[in-house]
mmCIF file of C-alpha atoms and ligand atoms in Angstrom:
data_model
loop_
_atom_site.group_PDB
_atom_site.id
_atom_site.type_symbol
_atom_site.label_atom_id
_atom_site.label_comp_id
_atom_site.label_asym_id
_atom_site.label_seq_id
_atom_site.Cartn_x
_atom_site.Cartn_y
_atom_site.Cartn_z
ATOM 1 C CA MET O 1 -73.229 -51.322 124.185
ATOM 2 C CA LYS O 2 -69.362 -52.460 123.758
ATOM 3 C CA LEU O 3 -67.965 -53.142 120.865
ATOM 4 C CA ASP O 4 -65.690 -55.722 119.233
ATOM 5 C CA PHE O 5 -63.449 -52.387 118.591
ATOM 6 C CA PRO O 6 -62.430 -49.046 118.782
ATOM 7 C CA VAL O 7 -64.950 -47.812 115.991
ATOM 8 C CA GLU O 8 -62.839 -43.938 114.941
ATOM 9 C CA GLN O 9 -59.743 -44.985 115.943
ATOM 10 C CA THR O 10 -60.518 -48.551 114.336
ATOM 11 C CA VAL O 11 -62.082 -46.545 111.149
ATOM 12 C CA LYS O 12 -59.115 -44.288 110.479
ATOM 13 C CA GLN O 13 -56.494 -46.821 111.111
ATOM 14 C CA ARG O 14 -58.434 -48.304 108.000
ATOM 15 C CA TYR O 15 -56.612 -48.424 104.793
ATOM 16 C CA SER O 16 -56.493 -50.436 102.026
ATOM 17 C CA VAL O 17 -53.291 -53.470 101.743
ATOM 18 C CA ARG O 18 -51.879 -53.735 98.492
ATOM 19 C CA THR O 19 -48.113 -55.132 100.063
ATOM 20 C CA TYR O 20 -47.525 -57.269 102.731
ATOM 21 C CA GLN O 21 -44.648 -59.199 104.260
ATOM 22 C CA SER O 22 -44.003 -62.148 102.521
ATOM 23 C CA SER O 23 -41.267 -63.577 104.148
ATOM 24 C CA ASN O 24 -43.943 -63.223 107.878
ATOM 25 C CA PRO O 25 -46.986 -64.843 106.822
ATOM 26 C CA ILE O 26 -50.161 -64.176 108.272
ATOM 27 C CA SER O 27 -50.825 -67.076 111.417
ATOM 28 C CA GLU O 28 -53.402 -69.881 112.065
ATOM 29 C CA SER O 29 -54.538 -68.461 114.403
ATOM 30 C CA ASP O 30 -54.953 -64.681 113.241
ATOM 31 C CA LYS O 31 -56.429 -67.131 110.094
ATOM 32 C CA GLU O 32 -58.763 -68.883 112.654
ATOM 33 C CA LYS O 33 -59.863 -65.550 114.784
ATOM 34 C CA LEU O 34 -60.747 -64.063 111.579
ATOM 35 C CA MET O 35 -62.876 -66.639 110.597
ATOM 36 C CA ILE O 36 -64.844 -67.145 113.747
ATOM 37 C CA TYR O 37 -65.504 -63.769 113.622
ATOM 38 C CA ALA O 38 -67.024 -63.791 109.735
ATOM 39 C CA ASN O 39 -68.693 -66.673 110.520
ATOM 40 C CA ALA O 40 -70.512 -64.727 113.908
ATOM 41 C CA LEU O 41 -71.896 -62.056 112.006
ATOM 42 C CA SER O 42 -74.928 -61.115 111.480
ATOM 43 C CA ASN O 43 -76.730 -57.634 109.248
ATOM 44 C CA PRO O 44 -79.556 -55.542 109.996
ATOM 45 C CA PHE O 45 -80.613 -56.224 106.283
ATOM 46 C CA GLY O 46 -81.098 -60.319 107.418
ATOM 47 C CA VAL O 47 -79.496 -62.111 104.663
ATOM 48 C CA PRO O 48 -77.149 -64.615 105.244
ATOM 49 C CA VAL O 49 -73.823 -63.292 104.489
ATOM 50 C CA SER O 50 -71.013 -66.164 103.916
ATOM 51 C CA PHE O 51 -67.449 -66.018 103.839
ATOM 52 C CA HIS O 52 -64.699 -67.931 102.583
ATOM 53 C CA LEU O 53 -60.675 -68.239 103.329
ATOM 54 C CA LEU O 54 -58.145 -68.996 100.565
ATOM 55 C CA GLU O 55 -55.129 -69.748 100.080
ATOM 56 C CA THR O 56 -53.689 -69.418 96.132
ATOM 57 C CA LYS O 57 -51.434 -72.330 96.688
ATOM 58 C CA ASP O 58 -53.533 -75.118 96.874
ATOM 59 C CA THR O 59 -57.203 -74.457 95.005
ATOM 60 C CA ASN O 60 -56.328 -77.505 92.008
ATOM 61 C CA ALA O 61 -53.446 -76.030 90.808
ATOM 62 C CA LYS O 62 -55.907 -73.261 89.046
ATOM 63 C CA LYS O 63 -54.126 -70.044 88.906
ATOM 64 C CA LEU O 64 -56.190 -67.103 90.735
ATOM 65 C CA GLY O 65 -54.403 -63.493 90.775
ATOM 66 C CA THR O 66 -54.492 -60.358 91.146
ATOM 67 C CA TYR O 67 -53.085 -58.752 87.963
ATOM 68 C CA GLY O 68 -49.931 -57.823 90.270
ATOM 69 C CA VAL O 69 -52.065 -55.408 92.473
ATOM 70 C CA ILE O 70 -51.617 -57.035 95.605
ATOM 71 C CA LYS O 71 -48.218 -58.672 96.739
ATOM 72 C CA GLY O 72 -46.939 -60.589 99.562
ATOM 73 C CA THR O 73 -49.756 -62.390 100.606
ATOM 74 C CA LYS O 74 -51.702 -65.735 99.222
ATOM 75 C CA VAL O 75 -54.202 -65.597 101.172
ATOM 76 C CA TYR O 76 -58.125 -64.533 100.629
ATOM 77 C CA ILE O 77 -61.070 -64.327 101.735
ATOM 78 C CA GLY O 78 -64.161 -64.158 99.446
ATOM 79 C CA VAL O 79 -67.473 -63.204 99.794
ATOM 80 C CA THR O 80 -70.804 -64.583 98.733
ATOM 81 C CA VAL O 81 -74.664 -64.013 98.888
ATOM 82 C CA PRO O 82 -77.699 -65.067 97.819
ATOM 83 C CA ALA O 83 -79.161 -62.720 95.134
ATOM 84 C CA GLY O 84 -82.153 -60.578 97.033
ATOM 85 C CA ALA O 85 -83.489 -57.522 97.963
ATOM 86 C CA LEU O 86 -80.205 -55.538 99.775
ATOM 87 C CA SER O 87 -78.222 -58.980 99.581
ATOM 88 C CA LEU O 88 -75.049 -56.951 98.074
ATOM 89 C CA GLU O 89 -75.452 -53.886 100.859
ATOM 90 C CA ALA O 90 -75.769 -56.855 103.775
ATOM 91 C CA ALA O 91 -72.374 -58.082 101.913
ATOM 92 C CA GLY O 92 -70.610 -54.784 102.137
ATOM 93 C CA TYR O 93 -72.006 -54.482 105.859
ATOM 94 C CA ASP O 94 -70.838 -57.844 106.961
ATOM 95 C CA PHE O 95 -68.059 -58.307 105.072
ATOM 96 C CA GLU O 96 -66.230 -54.251 106.451
ATOM 97 C CA LYS O 97 -66.829 -55.077 110.039
ATOM 98 C CA LEU O 98 -64.454 -57.968 109.553
ATOM 99 C CA VAL O 99 -62.420 -55.444 108.090
ATOM 100 C CA LEU O 100 -62.147 -53.476 110.856
ATOM 101 C CA TYR O 101 -62.301 -56.459 113.214
ATOM 102 C CA ALA O 102 -58.973 -57.287 111.552
ATOM 103 C CA THR O 103 -57.495 -53.881 111.298
ATOM 104 C CA ASN O 104 -57.565 -53.674 115.288
ATOM 105 C CA MET O 105 -56.204 -57.222 114.644
ATOM 106 C CA GLY O 106 -53.067 -55.824 112.926
ATOM 107 C CA ILE O 107 -54.182 -57.123 109.111
ATOM 108 C CA GLY O 108 -53.306 -55.307 106.489
ATOM 109 C CA THR O 109 -56.981 -55.867 103.651
ATOM 110 C CA CYS O 110 -57.731 -54.283 100.863
ATOM 111 C CA TRP O 111 -61.599 -54.743 99.187
ATOM 112 C CA LEU O 112 -61.247 -55.806 95.540
ATOM 113 C CA ALA O 113 -64.171 -55.686 92.999
ATOM 114 C CA GLY O 114 -62.520 -55.499 90.086
ATOM 115 C CA THR O 115 -59.005 -56.392 90.163
ATOM 116 C CA PHE O 116 -58.273 -60.076 90.250
ATOM 117 C CA ASP O 117 -58.972 -63.205 88.525
ATOM 118 C CA ARG O 118 -62.790 -63.401 89.265
ATOM 119 C CA SER O 119 -63.109 -66.704 87.078
ATOM 120 C CA GLY O 120 -60.746 -68.475 88.996
ATOM 121 C CA PHE O 121 -61.868 -67.755 92.325
ATOM 122 C CA THR O 122 -65.303 -68.389 91.477
ATOM 123 C CA SER O 123 -64.690 -71.613 90.780
ATOM 124 C CA ALA O 124 -61.950 -72.361 93.864
ATOM 125 C CA ILE O 125 -65.308 -70.979 96.294
ATOM 126 C CA GLY O 126 -68.156 -72.770 94.134
ATOM 127 C CA VAL O 127 -70.107 -70.677 93.726
ATOM 128 C CA LYS O 128 -73.878 -71.919 93.772
ATOM 129 C CA GLU O 129 -76.112 -71.036 90.837
ATOM 130 C CA ASN O 130 -78.210 -68.339 92.546
ATOM 131 C CA GLU O 131 -75.655 -66.512 94.626
ATOM 132 C CA LEU O 132 -73.282 -63.103 94.223
ATOM 133 C CA PHE O 133 -70.186 -63.272 94.968
ATOM 134 C CA PRO O 134 -68.820 -59.590 94.576
ATOM 135 C CA ALA O 135 -65.950 -59.144 96.347
ATOM 136 C CA ILE O 136 -62.531 -61.160 97.673
ATOM 137 C CA SER O 137 -59.877 -59.059 100.264
ATOM 138 C CA PRO O 138 -56.149 -60.210 101.139
ATOM 139 C CA ILE O 139 -55.588 -60.793 104.707
ATOM 140 C CA GLY O 140 -51.352 -60.271 105.821
ATOM 141 C CA TYR O 141 -49.230 -58.052 107.643
ATOM 142 C CA PRO O 142 -49.361 -54.344 106.225
ATOM 143 C CA ALA O 143 -45.256 -53.839 105.356
ATOM 144 C CA GLU O 144 -43.795 -51.653 105.636
ATOM 145 C CA LYS O 145 -43.204 -50.200 102.299
ATOM 146 C CA LYS O 146 -45.686 -49.794 99.477
ATOM 147 C CA SER O 147 -45.201 -50.968 96.110
ATOM 148 C CA LEU O 148 -45.222 -48.716 93.443
ATOM 149 C CA THR O 149 -48.260 -50.441 91.734
ATOM 150 C CA GLU O 150 -49.751 -49.066 95.118
ATOM 151 C CA SER O 151 -48.169 -45.715 95.279
ATOM 152 C CA LEU O 152 -49.583 -45.681 91.730
ATOM 153 C CA PHE O 153 -52.898 -46.822 92.228
ATOM 154 C CA ARG O 154 -53.443 -44.326 95.410
ATOM 155 C CA LYS O 155 -51.915 -41.841 93.901
ATOM 156 C CA THR O 156 -54.882 -42.143 90.854
ATOM 157 C CA LEU O 157 -57.281 -42.914 92.404
ATOM 158 C CA LYS O 158 -56.858 -39.936 95.171
ATOM 159 C CA SER O 159 -57.284 -42.531 98.067
ATOM 160 C CA ASN O 160 -56.429 -40.131 100.752
ATOM 161 C CA GLN O 161 -59.737 -37.907 100.110
ATOM 162 C CA ARG O 162 -63.147 -37.455 99.972
ATOM 163 C CA LYS O 163 -65.847 -36.156 99.180
ATOM 164 C CA ASN O 164 -67.100 -31.962 100.947
ATOM 165 C CA TRP O 165 -70.512 -33.625 103.617
ATOM 166 C CA SER O 166 -71.466 -30.750 100.984
ATOM 167 C CA GLU O 167 -71.569 -33.528 98.067
ATOM 168 C CA LEU O 168 -73.254 -36.056 100.411
ATOM 169 C CA PHE O 169 -75.060 -34.983 102.915
ATOM 170 C CA PHE O 170 -78.649 -32.594 102.445
ATOM 171 C CA LYS O 171 -81.585 -31.966 104.479
ATOM 172 C CA ASN O 172 -85.341 -32.522 103.174
ATOM 173 C CA SER O 173 -84.294 -32.652 99.522
ATOM 174 C CA PHE O 174 -81.229 -33.112 97.249
ATOM 175 C CA ASN O 175 -81.351 -29.198 96.707
ATOM 176 C CA LYS O 176 -80.090 -28.493 100.355
ATOM 177 C CA PRO O 177 -76.824 -29.283 102.117
ATOM 178 C CA LEU O 178 -77.073 -30.765 105.587
ATOM 179 C CA THR O 179 -74.517 -28.585 108.042
ATOM 180 C CA GLU O 180 -72.780 -30.493 110.772
ATOM 181 C CA ALA O 181 -75.135 -28.355 113.424
ATOM 182 C CA ASP O 182 -77.738 -29.370 111.052
ATOM 183 C CA ALA O 183 -76.617 -33.263 111.650
ATOM 184 C CA GLY O 184 -76.601 -32.451 115.955
ATOM 185 C CA ASP O 185 -74.809 -35.866 117.911
ATOM 186 C CA TYR O 186 -74.952 -38.043 114.156
ATOM 187 C CA ALA O 187 -72.348 -35.425 112.544
ATOM 188 C CA PHE O 188 -70.551 -38.904 113.620
ATOM 189 C CA PRO O 189 -71.909 -41.409 112.248
ATOM 190 C CA LEU O 190 -72.053 -39.327 109.134
ATOM 191 C CA GLU O 191 -68.427 -38.236 109.456
ATOM 192 C CA LEU O 192 -67.252 -42.102 110.039
ATOM 193 C CA LEU O 193 -69.564 -43.033 106.975
ATOM 194 C CA ARG O 194 -67.753 -40.565 104.834
ATOM 195 C CA LEU O 195 -64.083 -41.629 105.989
ATOM 196 C CA ALA O 196 -65.504 -45.420 104.369
ATOM 197 C CA PRO O 197 -63.623 -47.351 101.760
ATOM 198 C CA SER O 198 -66.052 -47.488 98.402
ATOM 199 C CA ALA O 199 -64.689 -48.929 94.660
ATOM 200 C CA SER O 200 -62.524 -47.034 93.137
ATOM 201 C CA ASN O 201 -63.321 -44.581 95.846
ATOM 202 C CA LYS O 202 -66.020 -43.093 93.785
ATOM 203 C CA GLN O 203 -68.396 -42.326 97.844
ATOM 204 C CA PRO O 204 -71.877 -43.522 95.591
ATOM 205 C CA TRP O 205 -73.617 -43.054 98.948
ATOM 206 C CA ARG O 206 -76.108 -39.950 99.284
ATOM 207 C CA ILE O 207 -78.269 -39.984 102.512
ATOM 208 C CA VAL O 208 -80.831 -37.444 103.379
ATOM 209 C CA GLN O 209 -81.668 -36.399 106.672
ATOM 210 C CA SER O 210 -85.806 -35.298 107.271
ATOM 211 C CA ASN O 211 -88.193 -35.296 110.103
ATOM 212 C CA GLY O 212 -85.437 -36.895 112.663
ATOM 213 C CA ALA O 213 -84.534 -40.232 109.952
ATOM 214 C CA TYR O 214 -81.853 -40.861 107.687
ATOM 215 C CA HIS O 215 -82.631 -41.746 104.037
ATOM 216 C CA PHE O 216 -79.743 -43.764 102.233
ATOM 217 C CA TYR O 217 -80.042 -43.005 98.556
ATOM 218 C CA GLY O 218 -76.865 -44.925 96.130
ATOM 219 C CA GLN O 219 -75.356 -42.790 93.284
ATOM 220 C CA ILE O 220 -75.939 -46.013 90.638
ATOM 221 C CA ASN O 221 -75.472 -45.769 86.870
ATOM 222 C CA PRO O 222 -79.194 -45.767 85.641
ATOM 223 C CA LYS O 223 -77.953 -49.304 83.114
ATOM 224 C CA LYS O 224 -76.642 -50.726 85.906
ATOM 225 C CA GLN O 225 -79.857 -50.143 88.291
ATOM 226 C CA ASP O 226 -81.088 -53.988 87.624
ATOM 227 C CA GLU O 227 -79.628 -55.506 84.555
ATOM 228 C CA HIS O 228 -76.186 -56.024 86.115
ATOM 229 C CA PRO O 229 -76.308 -58.903 88.640
ATOM 230 C CA VAL O 230 -73.332 -57.244 90.563
ATOM 231 C CA ALA O 231 -73.650 -53.002 91.342
ATOM 232 C CA ILE O 232 -70.570 -52.645 92.845
ATOM 233 C CA GLU O 233 -72.435 -49.533 94.411
ATOM 234 C CA ARG O 234 -75.023 -51.144 97.008
ATOM 235 C CA VAL O 235 -71.826 -52.656 98.155
ATOM 236 C CA ASP O 236 -70.411 -49.446 98.791
ATOM 237 C CA VAL O 237 -73.414 -48.085 99.923
ATOM 238 C CA GLY O 238 -73.363 -51.323 102.912
ATOM 239 C CA ILE O 239 -69.846 -50.070 103.917
ATOM 240 C CA GLY O 240 -70.835 -46.695 104.455
ATOM 241 C CA ALA O 241 -73.861 -48.016 106.307
ATOM 242 C CA SER O 242 -71.797 -49.766 109.026
ATOM 243 C CA HIS O 243 -69.438 -47.245 109.826
ATOM 244 C CA PHE O 244 -72.934 -45.505 110.388
ATOM 245 C CA HIS O 245 -74.164 -48.120 112.851
ATOM 246 C CA LEU O 246 -71.040 -48.781 114.080
ATOM 247 C CA ALA O 247 -70.165 -45.267 115.126
ATOM 248 C CA ALA O 248 -74.554 -44.705 116.296
ATOM 249 C CA LEU O 249 -74.166 -47.645 118.863
ATOM 250 C CA GLU O 250 -70.150 -46.473 119.945
ATOM 251 C CA LYS O 251 -72.171 -43.012 120.982
ATOM 252 C CA GLY O 252 -74.821 -44.824 122.549
ATOM 253 C CA LEU O 253 -77.447 -43.286 119.220
ATOM 254 C CA SER O 254 -80.609 -46.230 118.405
ATOM 255 C CA GLY O 255 -82.435 -47.181 116.007
ATOM 256 C CA GLU O 256 -82.690 -49.316 113.027
ATOM 257 C CA PHE O 257 -82.822 -49.808 108.916
ATOM 258 C CA VAL O 258 -85.942 -50.565 107.363
ATOM 259 C CA THR O 259 -86.676 -49.863 103.906
ATOM 260 C CA LEU O 260 -89.576 -47.177 103.722
ATOM 261 C CA THR O 261 -92.271 -47.538 100.593
ATOM 262 C CA ASP O 262 -92.298 -43.981 99.921
ATOM 263 C CA VAL O 263 -90.073 -40.782 101.206
ATOM 264 C CA ASN O 264 -92.126 -39.505 99.349
ATOM 265 C CA ILE O 265 -88.792 -37.187 98.249
ATOM 266 C CA SER O 266 -87.732 -35.966 95.090
ATOM 267 C CA THR O 267 -85.181 -38.318 93.644
ATOM 268 C CA PRO O 268 -82.382 -37.320 90.576
ATOM 269 C CA LYS O 269 -82.143 -40.382 87.767
ATOM 270 C CA GLU O 270 -78.903 -41.321 88.777
ATOM 271 C CA LEU O 271 -79.941 -41.880 92.080
ATOM 272 C CA ARG O 272 -81.341 -45.125 93.752
ATOM 273 C CA TYR O 273 -83.082 -45.061 97.126
ATOM 274 C CA LEU O 274 -81.974 -48.334 99.281
ATOM 275 C CA PHE O 275 -83.379 -47.897 102.968
ATOM 276 C CA SER O 276 -84.010 -45.354 105.882
ATOM 277 C CA TRP O 277 -82.072 -45.284 109.282
ATOM 278 C CA LEU O 278 -84.580 -44.527 111.539
ATOM 279 C CA PRO O 279 -83.655 -43.041 115.271
ATOM 280 C CA GLU O 280 -85.895 -45.034 118.360
ATOM 281 C CA GLN O 281 -88.047 -42.285 119.917
ATOM 282 C CA GLY O 282 -86.502 -40.628 123.172
HETATM 283 C C1 LIG P 1 -66.288 -52.751 97.231
HETATM 284 C C2 LIG P 1 -65.224 -52.034 96.486
HETATM 285 C C3 LIG P 1 -63.943 -52.643 95.427
HETATM 286 C C4 LIG P 1 -63.241 -52.599 95.720
HETATM 287 N N1 LIG P 1 -62.238 -52.752 94.104
HETATM 288 C C5 LIG P 1 -60.727 -52.954 94.848
HETATM 289 C C6 LIG P 1 -60.130 -53.632 93.044
HETATM 290 O O1 LIG P 1 -60.643 -54.195 92.048
HETATM 291 N N2 LIG P 1 -59.199 -53.398 93.040
HETATM 292 C C7 LIG P 1 -57.913 -52.142 94.083
HETATM 293 O O2 LIG P 1 -56.813 -52.119 93.940
HETATM 294 N N3 LIG P 1 -59.072 -51.627 95.239
HETATM 295 C C8 LIG P 1 -60.127 -51.720 94.949
HETATM 296 N N4 LIG P 1 -60.651 -51.225 96.024
HETATM 297 C C9 LIG P 1 -60.141 -50.561 96.936
HETATM 298 C C10 LIG P 1 -60.772 -48.669 96.741
HETATM 299 O O3 LIG P 1 -59.869 -48.173 95.862
HETATM 300 C C11 LIG P 1 -60.339 -48.094 98.256
HETATM 301 O O4 LIG P 1 -60.772 -47.830 99.121
HETATM 302 C C12 LIG P 1 -59.899 -45.981 97.891
HETATM 303 O O5 LIG P 1 -59.239 -45.788 96.681
HETATM 304 C C13 LIG P 1 -60.344 -45.494 98.792
HETATM 305 O O6 LIG P 1 -58.770 -45.564 99.877
HETATM 306 P P1 LIG P 1 -58.582 -46.724 101.026
HETATM 307 O O7 LIG P 1 -59.056 -47.989 101.170
HETATM 308 O O8 LIG P 1 -57.224 -46.457 101.192
HETATM 309 O O9 LIG P 1 -58.726 -45.565 102.003
HETATM 310 C C14 LIG P 1 -62.188 -51.003 96.131
HETATM 311 C C15 LIG P 1 -62.745 -50.737 96.779
HETATM 312 C C16 LIG P 1 -64.838 -51.297 97.645
HETATM 313 C C17 LIG P 1 -64.684 -51.014 99.333
#
């Protein structure tokens, strides 16, 4: 299958860009190209995901900001989804595909779910009552030198590091780690999932391989699982699923994401089952 960008190379190239070239703002044609791509995206969860381009200078004088975290760009893309089953996962899936597409174009991005003026952006976008607004990202050309704030963020969150396979991937039950040899052809999609970005670099995705299927779980604070409108870990799992799926497609591995009613795997209480990847039977 022909993909829109080389997946492995782009996943490895992407990082959260917090400092942009202020003297070289993103071009109109690049903005347009990104929005055309964004508006044509679809996801395996069947949820309509909407993207909103925002320029902080012309928003009715309402002050939009990122508390000094993002420097050198005034252009942002926000994502909204109708509230519903797997809508946060769908937002994560589609927005990450856009992030990777942008990376391949030489455009920097940074998922933001916490460090931005949420109420200002909410009204600027015109988020509707039954919609969720999980995140925004700045867009622009990365500056050569990172700001001090950016370097501090990366150091504090250990952004260059990821958890080991043994903490993330399991075989048949949560008691037994999955090895790369156990994963076979799926070692590649799992490895690219492992490299995905996540809020505060928490990497809340957990996956159990069982009878050839890959069951996806999110480590979500039990208090937040139902009452919290935006459990950001669910967006993270959607991001991970995007990397997994693109990597599988790059290797010619087909299958589908489905939510099963009974996975029959004993699950620790901080983990929540979300969906499964069922490979196509050869
Ligand atoms: C859903 C999500 C929300 C995030 N929210 C923020 C944020 O509010 N502020 C911020 O500076 N970085 C945010 N990040 C960026 C993460 O800190 C970053 O992805 C992680 O530290 C790994 O670093 P990397 O993206 O450079 O690989 C977020 C990332 C994700 C996926």
